[in-house]
Amino acid sequence: MKLLIFAGSTRQNSYNRKLAQTTATLARASGAEVTHLELADFDIPMYNADLEAQGTPADVIRLKQIMFEHPAWIICSPEYNGSYTALLKNTIDWVSSPVKSDPAWQEGFKSFRGKVVGVLSASPGGLGGLRSQSHLVPLLLNAQCWVAPKAFALGHAGEAFDADGKLQSEAHLKNVQAVIDQVLFASSRLAG
């Protein structure tokens, strides 16, 4: 099963990037073919319809293709001001926007429709980014994704990782693994 994993942050020491790395390691050990994506590797400007009218950026097309090719995703969503990040929203806005000049991408939700998506979050606060999840899930449902009911919000994330960025608690690892397992199971059932 091809699984795409990415975090809605580009910050160097982001807890959600660390969580995405841990998730990728666990998913590979579970037999998934993992693509661990870093949004910082894509040159994507803030969404602007006037800019889009001049031509969809090449990295947006590249990201559309990558997301389309993966039937299962796990998103690690930071929480900013009680919601998901502008980076994550901007990414979703660009990828879901139709490219009228390209027959392959004229349907906006092509990269989203039918994807099984697991949601994780990490935050230094006690709720672990839970509010970002509560805003992100309706957005994913609107984009025609299947969202896994199992999710995990890692609270007190500043104490959860060791110096190498690895998640330390066995209970936390089990919670992440439960999301991976559910996403892979559901995706294989939908694909079959």
PDB file of C-alpha atoms in Angstrom:
ATOM      1  CA  MET A   1       0.000   0.000   0.000  1.00  0.00           C
ATOM      2  CA  LYS A   2       1.339   3.425  -0.965  1.00  0.00           C
ATOM      3  CA  LEU A   3       1.114   5.814   1.986  1.00  0.00           C
ATOM      4  CA  LEU A   4       1.838   9.538   1.850  1.00  0.00           C
ATOM      5  CA  ILE A   5       2.890  11.217   5.099  1.00  0.00           C
ATOM      6  CA  PHE A   6       3.447  14.922   5.610  1.00  0.00           C
ATOM      7  CA  ALA A   7       3.297  17.615   8.273  1.00  0.00           C
ATOM      8  CA  GLY A   8       1.616  20.990   8.015  1.00  0.00           C
ATOM      9  CA  SER A   9       4.799  22.710   9.170  1.00  0.00           C
ATOM     10  CA  THR A  10       8.190  23.603   7.737  1.00  0.00           C
ATOM     11  CA  ARG A  11       9.734  24.739  11.039  1.00  0.00           C
ATOM     12  CA  GLN A  12      13.117  23.105  11.609  1.00  0.00           C
ATOM     13  CA  ASN A  13      12.292  21.648  15.037  1.00  0.00           C
ATOM     14  CA  SER A  14       8.577  21.161  14.458  1.00  0.00           C
ATOM     15  CA  TYR A  15       6.983  18.546  16.703  1.00  0.00           C
ATOM     16  CA  ASN A  16       4.706  17.589  13.822  1.00  0.00           C
ATOM     17  CA  ARG A  17       7.643  17.019  11.489  1.00  0.00           C
ATOM     18  CA  LYS A  18       9.146  14.761  14.178  1.00  0.00           C
ATOM     19  CA  LEU A  19       5.800  13.000  14.517  1.00  0.00           C
ATOM     20  CA  ALA A  20       5.654  12.545  10.730  1.00  0.00           C
ATOM     21  CA  GLN A  21       9.152  11.019  10.775  1.00  0.00           C
ATOM     22  CA  THR A  22       8.147   8.601  13.533  1.00  0.00           C
ATOM     23  CA  THR A  23       4.970   7.741  11.630  1.00  0.00           C
ATOM     24  CA  ALA A  24       6.934   7.059   8.445  1.00  0.00           C
ATOM     25  CA  THR A  25       9.307   4.712  10.300  1.00  0.00           C
ATOM     26  CA  LEU A  26       6.432   2.788  11.909  1.00  0.00           C
ATOM     27  CA  ALA A  27       4.479   2.588   8.638  1.00  0.00           C
ATOM     28  CA  ARG A  28       7.482   1.206   6.753  1.00  0.00           C
ATOM     29  CA  ALA A  29       7.878  -1.435   9.476  1.00  0.00           C
ATOM     30  CA  SER A  30       4.201  -2.278   8.891  1.00  0.00           C
ATOM     31  CA  GLY A  31       4.928  -3.003   5.229  1.00  0.00           C
ATOM     32  CA  ALA A  32       3.664   0.230   3.663  1.00  0.00           C
ATOM     33  CA  GLU A  33       5.437   1.858   0.745  1.00  0.00           C
ATOM     34  CA  VAL A  34       5.927   5.279   2.351  1.00  0.00           C
ATOM     35  CA  THR A  35       6.533   8.650   0.760  1.00  0.00           C
ATOM     36  CA  HIS A  36       7.473  11.096   3.507  1.00  0.00           C
ATOM     37  CA  LEU A  37       6.895  14.505   1.975  1.00  0.00           C
ATOM     38  CA  GLU A  38       8.363  17.782   3.220  1.00  0.00           C
ATOM     39  CA  LEU A  39       6.239  20.745   2.118  1.00  0.00           C
ATOM     40  CA  ALA A  40       9.366  22.930   2.297  1.00  0.00           C
ATOM     41  CA  ASP A  41      10.631  21.074  -0.794  1.00  0.00           C
ATOM     42  CA  PHE A  42       7.856  22.645  -2.905  1.00  0.00           C
ATOM     43  CA  ASP A  43       7.897  26.229  -4.160  1.00  0.00           C
ATOM     44  CA  ILE A  44       4.232  27.069  -3.680  1.00  0.00           C
ATOM     45  CA  PRO A  45       3.186  30.714  -3.251  1.00  0.00           C
ATOM     46  CA  MET A  46       0.154  31.889  -1.304  1.00  0.00           C
ATOM     47  CA  TYR A  47      -2.934  31.004  -3.305  1.00  0.00           C
ATOM     48  CA  ASN A  48      -4.127  33.866  -5.506  1.00  0.00           C
ATOM     49  CA  ALA A  49      -6.572  33.415  -8.396  1.00  0.00           C
ATOM     50  CA  ASP A  50      -4.861  36.182 -10.394  1.00  0.00           C
ATOM     51  CA  LEU A  51      -1.523  34.403 -10.020  1.00  0.00           C
ATOM     52  CA  GLU A  52      -3.173  31.105 -10.944  1.00  0.00           C
ATOM     53  CA  ALA A  53      -4.611  32.716 -14.100  1.00  0.00           C
ATOM     54  CA  GLN A  54      -1.015  33.287 -15.233  1.00  0.00           C
ATOM     55  CA  GLY A  55      -0.343  29.561 -14.885  1.00  0.00           C
ATOM     56  CA  THR A  56      -0.415  26.988 -12.100  1.00  0.00           C
ATOM     57  CA  PRO A  57       3.079  26.689 -10.568  1.00  0.00           C
ATOM     58  CA  ALA A  58       4.999  23.578 -11.612  1.00  0.00           C
ATOM     59  CA  ASP A  59       5.426  22.437  -8.007  1.00  0.00           C
ATOM     60  CA  VAL A  60       1.648  22.530  -7.527  1.00  0.00           C
ATOM     61  CA  ILE A  61       1.237  20.160 -10.486  1.00  0.00           C
ATOM     62  CA  ARG A  62       3.994  17.951  -9.057  1.00  0.00           C
ATOM     63  CA  LEU A  63       2.235  17.860  -5.667  1.00  0.00           C
ATOM     64  CA  LYS A  64      -1.149  17.142  -7.294  1.00  0.00           C
ATOM     65  CA  GLN A  65       0.421  14.117  -9.001  1.00  0.00           C
ATOM     66  CA  ILE A  66       2.097  12.808  -5.844  1.00  0.00           C
ATOM     67  CA  MET A  67      -1.099  13.118  -3.822  1.00  0.00           C
ATOM     68  CA  PHE A  68      -3.131  11.499  -6.604  1.00  0.00           C
ATOM     69  CA  GLU A  69      -0.773   8.499  -6.736  1.00  0.00           C
ATOM     70  CA  HIS A  70      -1.146   7.674  -3.039  1.00  0.00           C
ATOM     71  CA  PRO A  71      -4.447   6.070  -1.944  1.00  0.00           C
ATOM     72  CA  ALA A  72      -3.639   6.592   1.749  1.00  0.00           C
ATOM     73  CA  TRP A  73      -2.330   9.640   3.598  1.00  0.00           C
ATOM     74  CA  ILE A  74      -1.440  10.616   7.135  1.00  0.00           C
ATOM     75  CA  ILE A  75      -1.309  14.323   7.925  1.00  0.00           C
ATOM     76  CA  CYS A  76       0.422  15.642  11.050  1.00  0.00           C
ATOM     77  CA  SER A  77      -1.276  18.947  11.740  1.00  0.00           C
ATOM     78  CA  PRO A  78       0.121  21.626  14.044  1.00  0.00           C
ATOM     79  CA  GLU A  79      -2.307  23.887  15.841  1.00  0.00           C
ATOM     80  CA  TYR A  80      -2.036  27.656  15.349  1.00  0.00           C
ATOM     81  CA  ASN A  81      -4.630  29.795  17.112  1.00  0.00           C
ATOM     82  CA  GLY A  82      -6.944  26.835  17.608  1.00  0.00           C
ATOM     83  CA  SER A  83      -6.879  25.632  13.989  1.00  0.00           C
ATOM     84  CA  TYR A  84      -4.610  24.146  11.313  1.00  0.00           C
ATOM     85  CA  THR A  85      -1.773  26.113   9.749  1.00  0.00           C
ATOM     86  CA  ALA A  86      -1.919  28.550   6.842  1.00  0.00           C
ATOM     87  CA  LEU A  87       0.676  26.335   5.129  1.00  0.00           C
ATOM     88  CA  LEU A  88      -1.647  23.350   5.252  1.00  0.00           C
ATOM     89  CA  LYS A  89      -4.678  25.330   4.076  1.00  0.00           C
ATOM     90  CA  ASN A  90      -2.669  26.923   1.256  1.00  0.00           C
ATOM     91  CA  THR A  91      -1.430  23.501   0.139  1.00  0.00           C
ATOM     92  CA  ILE A  92      -4.967  22.113   0.083  1.00  0.00           C
ATOM     93  CA  ASP A  93      -6.301  25.207  -1.734  1.00  0.00           C
ATOM     94  CA  TRP A  94      -3.706  24.937  -4.499  1.00  0.00           C
ATOM     95  CA  VAL A  95      -3.947  21.158  -4.931  1.00  0.00           C
ATOM     96  CA  SER A  96      -7.761  21.238  -5.038  1.00  0.00           C
ATOM     97  CA  SER A  97      -7.936  24.072  -7.567  1.00  0.00           C
ATOM     98  CA  PRO A  98      -8.765  22.970 -11.134  1.00  0.00           C
ATOM     99  CA  VAL A  99      -6.252  23.676 -13.877  1.00  0.00           C
ATOM    100  CA  LYS A 100      -8.504  24.699 -16.739  1.00  0.00           C
ATOM    101  CA  SER A 101      -5.708  24.591 -19.327  1.00  0.00           C
ATOM    102  CA  ASP A 102      -4.676  21.007 -18.473  1.00  0.00           C
ATOM    103  CA  PRO A 103      -7.173  18.229 -19.282  1.00  0.00           C
ATOM    104  CA  ALA A 104      -5.535  15.954 -16.685  1.00  0.00           C
ATOM    105  CA  TRP A 105      -6.248  18.402 -13.848  1.00  0.00           C
ATOM    106  CA  GLN A 106      -9.501  20.109 -14.797  1.00  0.00           C
ATOM    107  CA  GLU A 107     -11.323  18.382 -11.920  1.00  0.00           C
ATOM    108  CA  GLY A 108     -10.253  20.061  -8.669  1.00  0.00           C
ATOM    109  CA  PHE A 109     -10.757  17.181  -6.224  1.00  0.00           C
ATOM    110  CA  LYS A 110      -9.018  14.601  -8.432  1.00  0.00           C
ATOM    111  CA  SER A 111      -6.068  14.344  -6.015  1.00  0.00           C
ATOM    112  CA  PHE A 112      -8.367  14.039  -2.973  1.00  0.00           C
ATOM    113  CA  ARG A 113     -11.376  11.943  -3.970  1.00  0.00           C
ATOM    114  CA  GLY A 114     -11.456   8.577  -2.226  1.00  0.00           C
ATOM    115  CA  LYS A 115      -8.206   8.987  -0.281  1.00  0.00           C
ATOM    116  CA  VAL A 116      -8.168   7.440   3.176  1.00  0.00           C
ATOM    117  CA  VAL A 117      -6.649  10.033   5.498  1.00  0.00           C
ATOM    118  CA  GLY A 118      -5.423   9.620   9.035  1.00  0.00           C
ATOM    119  CA  VAL A 119      -4.963  12.709  11.184  1.00  0.00           C
ATOM    120  CA  LEU A 120      -2.298  13.171  13.833  1.00  0.00           C
ATOM    121  CA  SER A 121      -1.228  16.302  15.661  1.00  0.00           C
ATOM    122  CA  ALA A 122       1.331  17.384  18.234  1.00  0.00           C
ATOM    123  CA  SER A 123       1.422  20.448  20.427  1.00  0.00           C
ATOM    124  CA  PRO A 124       3.216  21.631  23.544  1.00  0.00           C
ATOM    125  CA  GLY A 125      -0.217  22.139  25.144  1.00  0.00           C
ATOM    126  CA  GLY A 126      -2.268  19.510  26.897  1.00  0.00           C
ATOM    127  CA  LEU A 127      -4.761  19.023  24.051  1.00  0.00           C
ATOM    128  CA  GLY A 128      -2.020  18.077  21.584  1.00  0.00           C
ATOM    129  CA  GLY A 129      -3.447  19.987  18.646  1.00  0.00           C
ATOM    130  CA  LEU A 130      -6.896  18.437  18.936  1.00  0.00           C
ATOM    131  CA  ARG A 131      -8.577  21.678  17.817  1.00  0.00           C
ATOM    132  CA  SER A 132      -6.570  21.681  14.582  1.00  0.00           C
ATOM    133  CA  GLN A 133      -7.936  18.202  13.895  1.00  0.00           C
ATOM    134  CA  SER A 134     -11.499  19.341  14.556  1.00  0.00           C
ATOM    135  CA  HIS A 135     -11.126  21.985  11.821  1.00  0.00           C
ATOM    136  CA  LEU A 136      -9.081  19.878   9.397  1.00  0.00           C
ATOM    137  CA  VAL A 137     -11.442  16.883   9.264  1.00  0.00           C
ATOM    138  CA  PRO A 138     -14.425  18.817   7.790  1.00  0.00           C
ATOM    139  CA  LEU A 139     -12.098  20.311   5.164  1.00  0.00           C
ATOM    140  CA  LEU A 140     -10.917  16.830   4.162  1.00  0.00           C
ATOM    141  CA  LEU A 141     -14.486  15.524   4.056  1.00  0.00           C
ATOM    142  CA  ASN A 142     -15.462  18.431   1.817  1.00  0.00           C
ATOM    143  CA  ALA A 143     -12.598  17.438  -0.498  1.00  0.00           C
ATOM    144  CA  GLN A 144     -14.184  13.939  -0.731  1.00  0.00           C
ATOM    145  CA  CYS A 145     -11.623  12.114   1.428  1.00  0.00           C
ATOM    146  CA  TRP A 146     -12.439   9.206   3.725  1.00  0.00           C
ATOM    147  CA  VAL A 147     -11.154  10.246   7.155  1.00  0.00           C
ATOM    148  CA  ALA A 148     -10.133   7.471   9.535  1.00  0.00           C
ATOM    149  CA  PRO A 149     -12.131   7.623  12.786  1.00  0.00           C
ATOM    150  CA  LYS A 150      -9.010   6.806  14.803  1.00  0.00           C
ATOM    151  CA  ALA A 151      -6.825   9.880  15.392  1.00  0.00           C
ATOM    152  CA  PHE A 152      -4.146  10.841  17.888  1.00  0.00           C
ATOM    153  CA  ALA A 153      -3.268  14.204  19.439  1.00  0.00           C
ATOM    154  CA  LEU A 154       0.123  14.230  21.173  1.00  0.00           C
ATOM    155  CA  GLY A 155       0.022  16.633  24.099  1.00  0.00           C
ATOM    156  CA  HIS A 156       3.077  18.058  25.873  1.00  0.00           C
ATOM    157  CA  ALA A 157       5.075  17.321  22.725  1.00  0.00           C
ATOM    158  CA  GLY A 158       8.095  19.251  24.016  1.00  0.00           C
ATOM    159  CA  GLU A 159       8.722  16.386  26.445  1.00  0.00           C
ATOM    160  CA  ALA A 160       7.667  13.530  24.151  1.00  0.00           C
ATOM    161  CA  PHE A 161      10.701  13.295  21.858  1.00  0.00           C
ATOM    162  CA  ASP A 162      14.291  12.417  22.700  1.00  0.00           C
ATOM    163  CA  ALA A 163      17.345  14.380  21.516  1.00  0.00           C
ATOM    164  CA  ASP A 164      17.270  12.481  18.192  1.00  0.00           C
ATOM    165  CA  GLY A 165      13.623  13.422  17.558  1.00  0.00           C
ATOM    166  CA  LYS A 166      12.276   9.956  18.343  1.00  0.00           C
ATOM    167  CA  LEU A 167       9.014   9.462  20.209  1.00  0.00           C
ATOM    168  CA  GLN A 168       9.853   7.965  23.616  1.00  0.00           C
ATOM    169  CA  SER A 169       6.612   6.662  25.140  1.00  0.00           C
ATOM    170  CA  GLU A 170       5.417   3.189  24.222  1.00  0.00           C
ATOM    171  CA  ALA A 171       1.815   4.355  24.727  1.00  0.00           C
ATOM    172  CA  HIS A 172       2.322   7.204  22.238  1.00  0.00           C
ATOM    173  CA  LEU A 173       3.896   4.840  19.715  1.00  0.00           C
ATOM    174  CA  LYS A 174       0.917   2.484  20.072  1.00  0.00           C
ATOM    175  CA  ASN A 175      -1.499   5.365  19.428  1.00  0.00           C
ATOM    176  CA  VAL A 176       0.367   6.369  16.263  1.00  0.00           C
ATOM    177  CA  GLN A 177       0.497   2.725  15.158  1.00  0.00           C
ATOM    178  CA  ALA A 178      -3.273   2.412  15.662  1.00  0.00           C
ATOM    179  CA  VAL A 179      -3.852   5.278  13.218  1.00  0.00           C
ATOM    180  CA  ILE A 180      -1.445   3.739  10.704  1.00  0.00           C
ATOM    181  CA  ASP A 181      -3.150   0.354  10.999  1.00  0.00           C
ATOM    182  CA  GLN A 182      -6.620   1.810  10.492  1.00  0.00           C
ATOM    183  CA  VAL A 183      -5.569   3.906   7.478  1.00  0.00           C
ATOM    184  CA  LEU A 184      -3.831   0.961   5.789  1.00  0.00           C
ATOM    185  CA  PHE A 185      -6.735  -1.399   6.537  1.00  0.00           C
ATOM    186  CA  ALA A 186      -9.408   0.992   5.250  1.00  0.00           C
ATOM    187  CA  SER A 187      -7.396   1.934   2.192  1.00  0.00           C
ATOM    188  CA  SER A 188      -6.827  -1.708   1.238  1.00  0.00           C
ATOM    189  CA  ARG A 189     -10.549  -2.433   1.618  1.00  0.00           C
ATOM    190  CA  LEU A 190     -11.560   0.551  -0.510  1.00  0.00           C
ATOM    191  CA  ALA A 191      -8.960  -0.280  -3.153  1.00  0.00           C
ATOM    192  CA  GLY A 192     -10.079  -3.921  -3.287  1.00  0.00           C
TER     193      GLY A 192
END
